[in-house]
Coordinates of C-alpha atoms in Angstrom, one line a residue:
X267 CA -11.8 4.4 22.2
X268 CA -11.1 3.1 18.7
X269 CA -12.4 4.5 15.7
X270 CA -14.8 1.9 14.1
X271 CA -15.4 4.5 11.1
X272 CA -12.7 6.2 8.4
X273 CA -15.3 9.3 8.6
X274 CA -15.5 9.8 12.0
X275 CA -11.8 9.7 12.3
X276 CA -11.1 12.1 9.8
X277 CA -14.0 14.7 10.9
X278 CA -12.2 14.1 14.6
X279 CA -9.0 14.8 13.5
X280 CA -9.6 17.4 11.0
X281 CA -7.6 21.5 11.3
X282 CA -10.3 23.8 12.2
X283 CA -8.3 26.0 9.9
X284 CA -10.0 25.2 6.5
X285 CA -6.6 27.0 5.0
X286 CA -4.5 24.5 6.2
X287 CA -2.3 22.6 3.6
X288 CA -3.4 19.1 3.1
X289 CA -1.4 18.3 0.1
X290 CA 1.0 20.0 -1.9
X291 CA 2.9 19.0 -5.4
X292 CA 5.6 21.0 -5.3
X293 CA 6.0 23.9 -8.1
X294 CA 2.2 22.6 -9.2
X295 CA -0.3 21.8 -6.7
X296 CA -1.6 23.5 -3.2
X297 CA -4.3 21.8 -1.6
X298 CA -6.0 22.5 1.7
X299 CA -8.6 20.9 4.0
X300 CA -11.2 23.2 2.7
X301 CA -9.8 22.3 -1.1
X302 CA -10.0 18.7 0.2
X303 CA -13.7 19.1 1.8
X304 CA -15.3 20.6 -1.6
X305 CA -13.6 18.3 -4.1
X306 CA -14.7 15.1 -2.2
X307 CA -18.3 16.3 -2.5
X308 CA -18.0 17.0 -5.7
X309 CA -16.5 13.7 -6.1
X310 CA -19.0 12.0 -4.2
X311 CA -21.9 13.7 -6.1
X312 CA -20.1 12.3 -9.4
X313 CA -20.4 9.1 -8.2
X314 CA -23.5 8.9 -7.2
X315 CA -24.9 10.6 -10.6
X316 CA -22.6 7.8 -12.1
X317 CA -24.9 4.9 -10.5
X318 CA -22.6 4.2 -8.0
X319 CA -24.7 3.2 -4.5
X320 CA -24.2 1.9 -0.7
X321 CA -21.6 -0.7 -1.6
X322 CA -21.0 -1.0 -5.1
X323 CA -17.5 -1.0 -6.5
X324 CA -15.4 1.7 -7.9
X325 CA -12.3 0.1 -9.6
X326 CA -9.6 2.9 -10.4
X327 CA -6.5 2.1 -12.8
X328 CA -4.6 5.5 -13.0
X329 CA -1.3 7.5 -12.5
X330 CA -0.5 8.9 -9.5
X331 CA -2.0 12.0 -8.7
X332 CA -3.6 13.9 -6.1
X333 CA -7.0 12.7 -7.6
X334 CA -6.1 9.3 -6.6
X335 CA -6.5 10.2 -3.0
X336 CA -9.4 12.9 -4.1
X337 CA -11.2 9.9 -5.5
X338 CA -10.5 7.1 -2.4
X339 CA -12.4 9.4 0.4
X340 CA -14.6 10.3 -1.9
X341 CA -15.7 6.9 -1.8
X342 CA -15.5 7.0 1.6
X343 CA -18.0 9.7 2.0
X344 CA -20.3 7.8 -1.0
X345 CA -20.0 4.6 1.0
X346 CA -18.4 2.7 -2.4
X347 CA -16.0 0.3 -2.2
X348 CA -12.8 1.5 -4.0
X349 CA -11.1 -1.0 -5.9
X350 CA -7.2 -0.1 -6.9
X351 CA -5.2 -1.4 -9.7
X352 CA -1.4 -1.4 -10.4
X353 CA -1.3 1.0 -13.7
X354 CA 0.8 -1.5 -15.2
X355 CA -1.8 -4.0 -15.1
X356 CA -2.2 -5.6 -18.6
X357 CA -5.8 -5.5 -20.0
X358 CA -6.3 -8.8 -19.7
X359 CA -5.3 -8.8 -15.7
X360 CA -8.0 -5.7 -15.8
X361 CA -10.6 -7.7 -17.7
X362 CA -10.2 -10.9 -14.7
X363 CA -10.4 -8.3 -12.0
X364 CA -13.2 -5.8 -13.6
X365 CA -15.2 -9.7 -14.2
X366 CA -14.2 -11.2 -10.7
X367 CA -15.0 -7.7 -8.7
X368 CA -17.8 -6.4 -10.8
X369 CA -17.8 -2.6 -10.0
X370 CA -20.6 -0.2 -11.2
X371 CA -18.3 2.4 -12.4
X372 CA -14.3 2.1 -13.7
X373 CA -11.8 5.3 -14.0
X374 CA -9.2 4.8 -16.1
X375 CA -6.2 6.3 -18.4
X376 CA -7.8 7.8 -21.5
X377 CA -5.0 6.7 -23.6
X378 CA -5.7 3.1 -22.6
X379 CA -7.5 0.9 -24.9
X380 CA -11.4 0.2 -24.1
X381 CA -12.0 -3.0 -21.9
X382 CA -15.2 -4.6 -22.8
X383 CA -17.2 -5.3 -19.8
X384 CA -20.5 -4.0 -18.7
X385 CA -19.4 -0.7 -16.1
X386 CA -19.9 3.0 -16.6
X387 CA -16.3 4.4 -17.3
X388 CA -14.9 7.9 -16.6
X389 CA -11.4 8.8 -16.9
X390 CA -8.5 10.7 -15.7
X391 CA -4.8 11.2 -16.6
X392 CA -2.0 12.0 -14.9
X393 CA -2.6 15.4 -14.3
X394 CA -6.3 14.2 -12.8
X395 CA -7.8 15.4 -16.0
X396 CA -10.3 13.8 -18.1
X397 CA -14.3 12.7 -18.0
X398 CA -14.2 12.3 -14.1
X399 CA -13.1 15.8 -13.1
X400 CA -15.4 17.2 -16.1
X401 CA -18.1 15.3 -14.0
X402 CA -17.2 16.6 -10.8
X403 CA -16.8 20.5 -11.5
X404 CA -20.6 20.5 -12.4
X405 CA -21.8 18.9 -9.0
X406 CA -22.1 21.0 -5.6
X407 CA -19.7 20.7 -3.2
X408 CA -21.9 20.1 -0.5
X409 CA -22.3 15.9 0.2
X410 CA -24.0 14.5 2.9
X411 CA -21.5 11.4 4.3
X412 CA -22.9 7.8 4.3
X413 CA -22.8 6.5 8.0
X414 CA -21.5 2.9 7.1
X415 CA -20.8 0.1 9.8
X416 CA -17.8 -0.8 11.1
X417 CA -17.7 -4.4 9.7
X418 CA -18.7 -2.7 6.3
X419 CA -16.1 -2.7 3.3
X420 CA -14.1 0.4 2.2
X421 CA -11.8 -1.2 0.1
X422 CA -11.1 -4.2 -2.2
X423 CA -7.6 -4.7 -3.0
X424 CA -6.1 -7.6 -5.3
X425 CA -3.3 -9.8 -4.0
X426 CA -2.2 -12.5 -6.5
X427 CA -1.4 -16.1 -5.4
X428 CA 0.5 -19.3 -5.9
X429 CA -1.8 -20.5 -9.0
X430 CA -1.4 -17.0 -10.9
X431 CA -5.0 -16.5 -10.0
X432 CA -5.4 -13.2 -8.0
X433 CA -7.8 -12.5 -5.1
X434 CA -9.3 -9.6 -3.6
X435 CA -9.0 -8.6 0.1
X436 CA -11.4 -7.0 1.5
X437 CA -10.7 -4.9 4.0
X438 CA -13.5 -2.7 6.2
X439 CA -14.0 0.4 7.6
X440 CA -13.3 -1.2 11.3
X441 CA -10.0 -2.3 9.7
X442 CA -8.6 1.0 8.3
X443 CA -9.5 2.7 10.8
X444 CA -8.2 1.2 13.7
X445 CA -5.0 0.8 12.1
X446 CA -4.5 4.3 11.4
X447 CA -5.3 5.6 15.1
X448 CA -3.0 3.1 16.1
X449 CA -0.4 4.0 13.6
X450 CA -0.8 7.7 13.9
X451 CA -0.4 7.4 18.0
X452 CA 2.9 4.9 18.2
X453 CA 4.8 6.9 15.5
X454 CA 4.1 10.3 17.4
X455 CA 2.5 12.1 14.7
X456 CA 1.9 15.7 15.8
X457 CA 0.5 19.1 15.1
X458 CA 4.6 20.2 13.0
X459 CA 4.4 16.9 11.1
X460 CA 4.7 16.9 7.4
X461 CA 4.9 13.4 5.1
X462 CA 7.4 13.1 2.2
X463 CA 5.1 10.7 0.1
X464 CA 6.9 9.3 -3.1
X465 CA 5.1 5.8 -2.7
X466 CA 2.9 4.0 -5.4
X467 CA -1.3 4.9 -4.3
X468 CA -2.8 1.7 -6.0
X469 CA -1.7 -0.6 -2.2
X470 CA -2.1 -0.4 1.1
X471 CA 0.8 1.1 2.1
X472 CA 1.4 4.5 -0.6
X473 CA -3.0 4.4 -0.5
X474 CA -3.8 3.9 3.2
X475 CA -1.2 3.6 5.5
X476 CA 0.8 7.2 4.2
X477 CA -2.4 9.0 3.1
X478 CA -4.7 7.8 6.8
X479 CA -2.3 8.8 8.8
X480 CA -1.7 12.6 7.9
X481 CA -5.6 12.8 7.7
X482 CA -5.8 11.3 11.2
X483 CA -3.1 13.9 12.3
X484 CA -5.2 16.4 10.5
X485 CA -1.5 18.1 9.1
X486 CA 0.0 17.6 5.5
X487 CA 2.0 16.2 3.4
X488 CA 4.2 16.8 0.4
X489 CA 3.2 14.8 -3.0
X490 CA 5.7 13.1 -5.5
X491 CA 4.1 11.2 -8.2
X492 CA 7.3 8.6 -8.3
X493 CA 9.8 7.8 -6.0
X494 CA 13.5 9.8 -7.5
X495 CA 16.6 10.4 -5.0
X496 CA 16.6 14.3 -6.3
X497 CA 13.9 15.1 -6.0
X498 CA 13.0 13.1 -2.3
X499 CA 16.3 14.6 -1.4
X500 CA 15.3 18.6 -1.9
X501 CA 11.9 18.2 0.0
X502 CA 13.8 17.3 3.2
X503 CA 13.8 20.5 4.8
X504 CA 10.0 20.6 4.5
X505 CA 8.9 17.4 6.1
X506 CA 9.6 15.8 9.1
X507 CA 8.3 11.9 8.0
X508 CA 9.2 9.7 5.2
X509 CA 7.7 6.1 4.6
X510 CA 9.2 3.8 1.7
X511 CA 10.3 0.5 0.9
X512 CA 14.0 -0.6 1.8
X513 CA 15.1 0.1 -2.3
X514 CA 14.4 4.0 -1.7
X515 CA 16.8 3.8 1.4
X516 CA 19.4 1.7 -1.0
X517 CA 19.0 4.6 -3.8
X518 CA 18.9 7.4 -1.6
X519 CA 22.4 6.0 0.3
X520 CA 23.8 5.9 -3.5
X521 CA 23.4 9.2 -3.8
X522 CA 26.0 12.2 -2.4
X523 CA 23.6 14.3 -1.2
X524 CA 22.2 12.1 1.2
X525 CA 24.3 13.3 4.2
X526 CA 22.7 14.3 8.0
X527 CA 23.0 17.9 7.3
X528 CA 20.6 17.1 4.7
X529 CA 18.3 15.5 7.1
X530 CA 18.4 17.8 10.0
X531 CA 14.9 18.6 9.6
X532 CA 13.3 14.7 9.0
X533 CA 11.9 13.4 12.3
X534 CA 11.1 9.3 11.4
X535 CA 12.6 7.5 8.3
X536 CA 9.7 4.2 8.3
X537 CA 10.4 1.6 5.9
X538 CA 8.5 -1.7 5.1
X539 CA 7.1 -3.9 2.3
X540 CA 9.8 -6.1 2.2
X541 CA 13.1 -6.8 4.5
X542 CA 15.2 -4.5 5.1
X543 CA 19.1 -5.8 5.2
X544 CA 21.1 -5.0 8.6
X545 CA 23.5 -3.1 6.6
X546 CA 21.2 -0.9 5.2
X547 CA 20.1 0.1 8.3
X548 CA 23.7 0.6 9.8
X549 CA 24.7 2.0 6.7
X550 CA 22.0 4.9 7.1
X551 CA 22.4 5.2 10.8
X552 CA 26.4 5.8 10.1
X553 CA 25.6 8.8 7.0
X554 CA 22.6 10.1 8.6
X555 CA 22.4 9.9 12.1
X556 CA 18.6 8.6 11.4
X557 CA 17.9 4.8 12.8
X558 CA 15.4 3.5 10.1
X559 CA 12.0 2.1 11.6
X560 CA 11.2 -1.2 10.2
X561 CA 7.5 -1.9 10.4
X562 CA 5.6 -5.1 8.8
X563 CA 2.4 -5.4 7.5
X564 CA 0.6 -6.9 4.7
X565 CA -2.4 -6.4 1.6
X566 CA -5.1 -8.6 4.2
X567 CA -3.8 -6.9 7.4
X568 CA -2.4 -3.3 7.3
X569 CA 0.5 -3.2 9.6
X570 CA 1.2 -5.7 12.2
X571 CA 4.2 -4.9 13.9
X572 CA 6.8 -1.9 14.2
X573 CA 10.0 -1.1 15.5
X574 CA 9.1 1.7 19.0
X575 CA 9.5 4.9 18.3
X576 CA 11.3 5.9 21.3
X577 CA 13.4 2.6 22.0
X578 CA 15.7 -0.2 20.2
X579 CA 15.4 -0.2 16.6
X580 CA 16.8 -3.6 16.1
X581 CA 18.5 -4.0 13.2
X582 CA 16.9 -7.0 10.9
X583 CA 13.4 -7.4 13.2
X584 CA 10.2 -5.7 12.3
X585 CA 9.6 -4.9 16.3
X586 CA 6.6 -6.1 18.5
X587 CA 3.3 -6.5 17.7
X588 CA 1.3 -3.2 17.9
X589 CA -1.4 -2.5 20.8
X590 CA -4.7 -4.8 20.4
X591 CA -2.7 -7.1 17.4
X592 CA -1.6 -10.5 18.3
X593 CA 1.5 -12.5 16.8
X594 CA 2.5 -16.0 17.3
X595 CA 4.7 -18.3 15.5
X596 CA 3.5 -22.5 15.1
X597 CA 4.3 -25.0 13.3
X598 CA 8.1 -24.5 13.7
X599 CA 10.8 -25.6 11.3
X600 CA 13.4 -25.4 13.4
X601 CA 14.2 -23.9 17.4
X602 CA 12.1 -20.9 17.4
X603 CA 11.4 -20.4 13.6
X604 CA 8.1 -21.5 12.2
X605 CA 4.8 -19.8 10.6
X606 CA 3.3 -16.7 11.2
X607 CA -0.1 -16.3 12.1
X608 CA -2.0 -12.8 13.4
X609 CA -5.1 -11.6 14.7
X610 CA -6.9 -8.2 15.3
X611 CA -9.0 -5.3 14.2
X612 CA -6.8 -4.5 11.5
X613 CA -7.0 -8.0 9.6
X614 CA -9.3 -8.8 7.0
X615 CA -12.7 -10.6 6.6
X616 CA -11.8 -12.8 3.9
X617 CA -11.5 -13.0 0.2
X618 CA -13.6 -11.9 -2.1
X619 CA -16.0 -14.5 -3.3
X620 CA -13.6 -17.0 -2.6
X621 CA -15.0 -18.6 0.4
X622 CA -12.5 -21.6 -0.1
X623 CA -9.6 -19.7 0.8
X624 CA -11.3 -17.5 3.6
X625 CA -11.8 -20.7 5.2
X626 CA -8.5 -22.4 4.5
X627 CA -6.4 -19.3 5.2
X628 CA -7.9 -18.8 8.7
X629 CA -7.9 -21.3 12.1
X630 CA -10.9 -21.5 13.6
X631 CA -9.5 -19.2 16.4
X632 CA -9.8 -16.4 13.9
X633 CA -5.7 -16.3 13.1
X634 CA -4.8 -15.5 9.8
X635 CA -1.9 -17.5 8.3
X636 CA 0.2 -15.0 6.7
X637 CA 2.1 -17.3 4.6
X638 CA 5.9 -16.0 6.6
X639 CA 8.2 -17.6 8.7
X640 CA 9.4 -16.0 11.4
X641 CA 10.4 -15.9 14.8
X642 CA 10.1 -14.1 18.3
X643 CA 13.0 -13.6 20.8
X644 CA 13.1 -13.0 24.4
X645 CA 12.3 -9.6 24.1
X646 CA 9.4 -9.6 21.7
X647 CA 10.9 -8.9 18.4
X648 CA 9.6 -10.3 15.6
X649 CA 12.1 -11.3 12.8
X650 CA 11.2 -13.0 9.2
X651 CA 12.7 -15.5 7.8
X652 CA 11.4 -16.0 4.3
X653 CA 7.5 -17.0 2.8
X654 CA 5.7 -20.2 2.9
X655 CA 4.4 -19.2 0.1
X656 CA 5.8 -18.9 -3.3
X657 CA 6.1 -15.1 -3.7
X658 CA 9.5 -12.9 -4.5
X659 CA 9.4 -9.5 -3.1
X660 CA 11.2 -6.8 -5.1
X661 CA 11.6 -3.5 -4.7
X662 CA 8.8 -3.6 -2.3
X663 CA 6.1 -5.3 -4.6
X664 CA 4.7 -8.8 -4.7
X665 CA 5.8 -11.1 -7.8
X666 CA 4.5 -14.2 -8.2
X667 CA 6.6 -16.6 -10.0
X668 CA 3.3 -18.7 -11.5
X669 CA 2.1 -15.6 -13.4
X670 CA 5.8 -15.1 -14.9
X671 CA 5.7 -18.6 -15.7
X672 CA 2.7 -18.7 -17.6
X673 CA 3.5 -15.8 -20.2
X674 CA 6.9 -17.6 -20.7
X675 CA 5.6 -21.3 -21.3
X676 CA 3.9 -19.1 -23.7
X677 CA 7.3 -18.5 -25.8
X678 CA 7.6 -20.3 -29.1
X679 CA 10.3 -22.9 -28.7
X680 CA 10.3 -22.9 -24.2
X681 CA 9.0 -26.7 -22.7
X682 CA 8.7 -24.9 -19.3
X683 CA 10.2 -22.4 -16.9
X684 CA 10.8 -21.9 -13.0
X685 CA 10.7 -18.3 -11.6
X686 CA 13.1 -17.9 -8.5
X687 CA 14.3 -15.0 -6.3
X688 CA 18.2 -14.6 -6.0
X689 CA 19.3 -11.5 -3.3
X690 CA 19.9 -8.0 -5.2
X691 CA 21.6 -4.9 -3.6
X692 CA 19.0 -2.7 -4.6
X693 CA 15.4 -4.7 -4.9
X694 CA 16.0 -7.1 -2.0
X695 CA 15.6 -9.8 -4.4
X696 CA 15.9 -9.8 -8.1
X697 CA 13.5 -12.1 -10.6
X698 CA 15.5 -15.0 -12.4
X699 CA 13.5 -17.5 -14.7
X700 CA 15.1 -21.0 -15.9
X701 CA 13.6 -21.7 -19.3
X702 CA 14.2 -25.0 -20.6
X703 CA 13.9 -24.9 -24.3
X704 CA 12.5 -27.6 -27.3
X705 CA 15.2 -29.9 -28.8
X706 CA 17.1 -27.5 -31.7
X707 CA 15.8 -24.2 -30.4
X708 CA 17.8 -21.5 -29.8
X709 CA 15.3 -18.9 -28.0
X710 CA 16.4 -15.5 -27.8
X711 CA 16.7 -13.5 -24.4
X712 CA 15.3 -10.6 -25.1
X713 CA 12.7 -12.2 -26.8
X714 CA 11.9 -13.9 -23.2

């Protein structure tokens, strides 16, 4: 049966070993499930003696550290909806999101400036330091878990759009949690399995998708707080799974180490987030011996489809749908290419106060239009074609041209500007603006 919860699957799948590693920075940090089970509550108690109830929001702008994922089940176990931010969010994108979502409590950098809005605020550096973990060591360990519904939120994560104005997703407990069993089953986690994790924790795919499915294989996983080829490359021999986006492939096949000795121990190389090119793939496949599994998901949806496990990995497709997710393509531009549109218990509810777009953004089937083009050959595999919507993906992350547009119409001396994608070895695609400029102005580039 499904999980419905993120508790119940974690208390399923948890080691009855409490000395079992859960997470471990390497030369820094050892963290076990018992570690795990006492910080939470502590965690949890922090926010609850920080005013934070049933529901209310907990919006988190911080480095990566294991305190990122400390802080995300403990509002789990609290109930609170955990709102992450990019780190290199200006304050004024914190100040829209901290007005639109409203939380009761924001953890932040302490070395970044106050933002004036009516919250409690704790925070925490790099190292997880600060006013939060002061808070924590003085609570008891012992929390008693919230017992939320399936249909109720965990998680609200912001997704920017085509008018620069960006939404929040809100994604549920039924939605996490399914994807994760589902996730954790198809990729054949088991009981040896460790997880290389260098991704970014402020989306779905470093925060949820990574972290869920080690704690619904109740094994561990080894903690890099950025993605760099040296030091990916010499935890090899101690994991057995690696997720990234398709530029971690492109730096790590730059790099001379990178040969299949190298990987004897690695199990599953997963990669999504954006496209990844054939010939990175092939390229791999021929240094390695490793076929990369290309998966595709989104913010409102988790993952959708995936390359099988034990079958073709077909090089430029992101597989077949996964078990209870459907996939069709309408619309069609051309023979067999045309929007994609999903449905399951992994895709969201909606938008965040923005009932306009929940409505427009969903048929009344309950299909989500997911803004890609695509197509679905004879044998199931899903391939994309580009966006319907105006978004370039680099290096894995969204960027939306309108909200590059605006700061540079902002430039003394530019009319206007268009933001285009152009192809790019490494990112996928690369960020190019076209700035027209006033009548005997000579703007400067790396003023723009």
């Amino acid at each position: 049966m499904r999980p419905a919860i993120l508790t119940s699957l974690f208390a399923e799948r948890r080691p009855s070993d409490p000395d079992r590693v859960f997470l471990e920075v390497p030369g820094r940090l050892r963290l076990t499930y018992g570690d795990l089970a006492d910080q939470t509550g502590r965690l949890a108690h922090a926010l609850r003696t920080s005013g934070v109830g049933v529901g209310d929001r907990v919006a988190v702008q911080i480095e990566k550290s294991p305190l990122t994922v400390l802080l995300y089940l403990a509002c789990i176990r609290a109930g609170a909806v955990l709102v992450p931010m990019n780190p290199a969010y200006t304050d004024n994108e914190v100040a829209y999101l901290l007005g639109d979502a409203e939380p009761r409590l924001f953890v932040r950098d302490p070395d970044r400036t106050a933002v004036g809005a009516p919250m409690t605020t704790l925070t925490a550096d790099a190292s997880g330091a600060g006013s939060l973990a002061d808070a924590a060591a003085v609570e008891s360990a012992e929390f008693e878990d919230v017992n939320p519904g399936p249909d109720d939120l965990a998680a609200i994560v912001y997704t920017s759009g085509t008018t620069g104005r960006p939404k929040g997703a809100m994604l549920s407990q039924r939605n996490l949690a399914s994807n994760a069993a589902t996730l954790h089953r198809i990729w054949g986690f088991g009981p040896d399995d460790v997880l290389l994790h260098a991704l970014p924790v402020f989306h779905v795919h470093g925060l949820f998708m990574a972290t869920n499915c080690v704690l619904a294989n109740g094994t561990g996983m080894v903690f890099l707080p950025r993605f760099e080829p040296d030091s990916v490359l010499a935890q090899f021999d101690r994991c057995t799974v690696m997720m990234g986006v398709p530029t971690y492939y492109t730096r790590l096949l730059a790099h001379p180490g990178l040969t299949e000795r190298a990987c004897r121990t690695m199990r599953l190389f997963i990669s999504g987030s954006a496209p990844l090119l054939a010939t990175t793939h092939d390229e791999f496949r021929a240094r390695t011996g490793h076929a990369i599994l290309e998966r595709y998901g989104m913010t409102e949806t988790g993952m959708l489809t995936s390359n099988p496990l034990d079958g073709e990995r077909r090089p430029g497709t992101v597989g077949r749908p996964l078990p209870d997710v459907e996939v069709r393509v309408v619309s069609p531009r051309t023979e067999g290419i045309g929007d994609i549109e999903v449905r399951g218990p992994n895709v969201f509810s909606g938008y965040w106060r923005r009932p306009d777009l929940s409505a427009s953004e969903f048929r009344a089937d309950g299909f989500f239009r997911t803004g890609d083009v695509g197509g679905i050959d004879e044998d199931g595999y899903l391939s994309i074609v580009g966006r319907s919507k105006d978004v370039v993906i680099s290096g894995g992350l969204n960027v939306y041209p309108k909200e590059i547009e605006d700061v540079l119409d902002q430039v003394p001396g530019v009319v206007e500007s268009a933001v285009v994608g152009i192809p790019d070895p490494d990112l996928g695609e690369a960020v190019v603006a076209v700035v027209v400029a006033e009548p005997s102005v000579t703007l400067d580039e790396d003023e723009l």
